[in-house]
Amino acid sequence: MPIYEFDCQDCHSGFEKLVRGFSAIGSVTCPQCGGQQVQKRLSTFASHVAGGSFSLSAPAAACAPGGA
Ligand SMILES: [Zn+2]
C-alpha cells in the first residue's frame, strides 16, 4: 500500500497519507487544518537512499519491495 508524505502549504505541517491510486493524490487534504494546499514529498525511500545515511543497522533488503 502506497503511503505518501505531504506538506501542507497552509499550516506547514507534514503528514503521511495512504493514497489509493495516483489520481487520489490531488484530493488529499491536510489533517491539521483541512486545507487542500498540500504538496507531495518525494518518497521517503528515495530520499533515504539519496541521503546516504546508511549507518542504520537495518539492511537494505528490509526496504526493498519483494526483497523478502
Ligand atoms: Zn494544514
JSON list of C-alpha atoms in Angstrom, two decimals, residues 8-68:
[
{"chain": "A", "resi": 8, "resn": "CYS", "atom": "CA", "xyz": [0.65, 21.43, 3.92]},
{"chain": "A", "resi": 9, "resn": "GLN", "atom": "CA", "xyz": [1.20, 24.82, 2.37]},
{"chain": "A", "resi": 10, "resn": "ASP", "atom": "CA", "xyz": [-1.26, 26.43, 4.77]},
{"chain": "A", "resi": 11, "resn": "CYS", "atom": "CA", "xyz": [-0.08, 25.33, 8.20]},
{"chain": "A", "resi": 12, "resn": "HIS", "atom": "CA", "xyz": [3.28, 23.92, 7.09]},
{"chain": "A", "resi": 13, "resn": "SER", "atom": "CA", "xyz": [2.77, 20.62, 8.79]},
{"chain": "A", "resi": 14, "resn": "GLY", "atom": "CA", "xyz": [3.90, 17.36, 7.34]},
{"chain": "A", "resi": 15, "resn": "PHE", "atom": "CA", "xyz": [1.81, 14.25, 7.35]},
{"chain": "A", "resi": 16, "resn": "GLU", "atom": "CA", "xyz": [1.59, 10.84, 5.82]},
{"chain": "A", "resi": 17, "resn": "LYS", "atom": "CA", "xyz": [-1.40, 9.57, 3.96]},
{"chain": "A", "resi": 18, "resn": "LEU", "atom": "CA", "xyz": [-2.29, 6.33, 2.37]},
{"chain": "A", "resi": 19, "resn": "VAL", "atom": "CA", "xyz": [-3.33, 7.05, -1.18]},
{"chain": "A", "resi": 20, "resn": "ARG", "atom": "CA", "xyz": [-5.18, 4.61, -3.35]},
{"chain": "A", "resi": 21, "resn": "GLY", "atom": "CA", "xyz": [-4.43, 5.46, -6.91]},
{"chain": "A", "resi": 22, "resn": "PHE", "atom": "CA", "xyz": [-2.38, 8.29, -8.28]},
{"chain": "A", "resi": 23, "resn": "SER", "atom": "CA", "xyz": [-5.43, 10.42, -9.05]},
{"chain": "A", "resi": 24, "resn": "ALA", "atom": "CA", "xyz": [-6.38, 10.40, -5.37]},
{"chain": "A", "resi": 25, "resn": "ILE", "atom": "CA", "xyz": [-3.29, 12.43, -4.54]},
{"chain": "A", "resi": 26, "resn": "GLY", "atom": "CA", "xyz": [-5.00, 15.53, -5.86]},
{"chain": "A", "resi": 27, "resn": "SER", "atom": "CA", "xyz": [-7.85, 15.13, -3.39]},
{"chain": "A", "resi": 28, "resn": "VAL", "atom": "CA", "xyz": [-5.68, 14.80, -0.30]},
{"chain": "A", "resi": 29, "resn": "THR", "atom": "CA", "xyz": [-6.42, 17.32, 2.40]},
{"chain": "A", "resi": 30, "resn": "CYS", "atom": "CA", "xyz": [-4.43, 18.34, 5.44]},
{"chain": "A", "resi": 31, "resn": "PRO", "atom": "CA", "xyz": [-5.49, 16.55, 8.64]},
{"chain": "A", "resi": 32, "resn": "GLN", "atom": "CA", "xyz": [-4.38, 19.51, 10.71]},
{"chain": "A", "resi": 33, "resn": "CYS", "atom": "CA", "xyz": [-6.23, 22.38, 9.08]},
{"chain": "A", "resi": 34, "resn": "GLY", "atom": "CA", "xyz": [-8.24, 20.66, 6.38]},
{"chain": "A", "resi": 35, "resn": "GLY", "atom": "CA", "xyz": [-6.53, 22.70, 3.72]},
{"chain": "A", "resi": 36, "resn": "GLN", "atom": "CA", "xyz": [-6.19, 21.46, 0.20]},
{"chain": "A", "resi": 37, "resn": "GLN", "atom": "CA", "xyz": [-2.91, 23.18, -0.50]},
{"chain": "A", "resi": 38, "resn": "VAL", "atom": "CA", "xyz": [-0.81, 20.12, 0.07]},
{"chain": "A", "resi": 39, "resn": "GLN", "atom": "CA", "xyz": [2.28, 19.12, -1.78]},
{"chain": "A", "resi": 40, "resn": "LYS", "atom": "CA", "xyz": [3.52, 15.61, -2.10]},
{"chain": "A", "resi": 41, "resn": "ARG", "atom": "CA", "xyz": [7.03, 14.99, -0.95]},
{"chain": "A", "resi": 42, "resn": "LEU", "atom": "CA", "xyz": [9.42, 12.72, -2.65]},
{"chain": "A", "resi": 43, "resn": "SER", "atom": "CA", "xyz": [9.18, 9.24, -1.28]},
{"chain": "A", "resi": 44, "resn": "THR", "atom": "CA", "xyz": [10.99, 8.56, 1.95]},
{"chain": "A", "resi": 45, "resn": "PHE", "atom": "CA", "xyz": [12.56, 5.56, 0.32]},
{"chain": "A", "resi": 46, "resn": "ALA", "atom": "CA", "xyz": [14.19, 7.61, -2.39]},
{"chain": "A", "resi": 47, "resn": "SER", "atom": "CA", "xyz": [15.34, 10.36, -0.07]},
{"chain": "A", "resi": 48, "resn": "HIS", "atom": "CA", "xyz": [16.61, 7.81, 2.41]},
{"chain": "A", "resi": 49, "resn": "VAL", "atom": "CA", "xyz": [18.88, 6.22, -0.15]},
{"chain": "A", "resi": 50, "resn": "ALA", "atom": "CA", "xyz": [19.95, 9.54, -1.60]},
{"chain": "A", "resi": 51, "resn": "GLY", "atom": "CA", "xyz": [20.72, 10.81, 1.88]},
{"chain": "A", "resi": 52, "resn": "GLY", "atom": "CA", "xyz": [23.40, 8.23, 2.21]},
{"chain": "A", "resi": 53, "resn": "SER", "atom": "CA", "xyz": [22.74, 7.71, 5.91]},
{"chain": "A", "resi": 54, "resn": "PHE", "atom": "CA", "xyz": [23.45, 4.04, 5.80]},
{"chain": "A", "resi": 55, "resn": "SER", "atom": "CA", "xyz": [24.66, 3.89, 9.37]},
{"chain": "A", "resi": 56, "resn": "LEU", "atom": "CA", "xyz": [21.36, 2.38, 10.43]},
{"chain": "A", "resi": 57, "resn": "SER", "atom": "CA", "xyz": [21.55, -1.29, 11.23]},
{"chain": "A", "resi": 58, "resn": "ALA", "atom": "CA", "xyz": [18.61, -2.09, 9.00]},
{"chain": "A", "resi": 59, "resn": "PRO", "atom": "CA", "xyz": [19.74, -3.95, 5.90]},
{"chain": "A", "resi": 60, "resn": "ALA", "atom": "CA", "xyz": [18.78, -2.54, 2.54]},
{"chain": "A", "resi": 61, "resn": "ALA", "atom": "CA", "xyz": [16.68, -5.59, 1.84]},
{"chain": "A", "resi": 62, "resn": "ALA", "atom": "CA", "xyz": [14.28, -4.51, 4.56]},
{"chain": "A", "resi": 63, "resn": "CYS", "atom": "CA", "xyz": [13.24, -1.54, 2.49]},
{"chain": "A", "resi": 64, "resn": "ALA", "atom": "CA", "xyz": [13.26, -3.23, -0.87]},
{"chain": "A", "resi": 65, "resn": "PRO", "atom": "CA", "xyz": [9.87, -4.36, -2.16]},
{"chain": "A", "resi": 66, "resn": "GLY", "atom": "CA", "xyz": [9.90, -8.07, -2.81]},
{"chain": "A", "resi": 67, "resn": "GLY", "atom": "CA", "xyz": [13.20, -8.42, -1.01]},
{"chain": "A", "resi": 68, "resn": "ALA", "atom": "CA", "xyz": [11.68, -10.99, 1.36]}
]
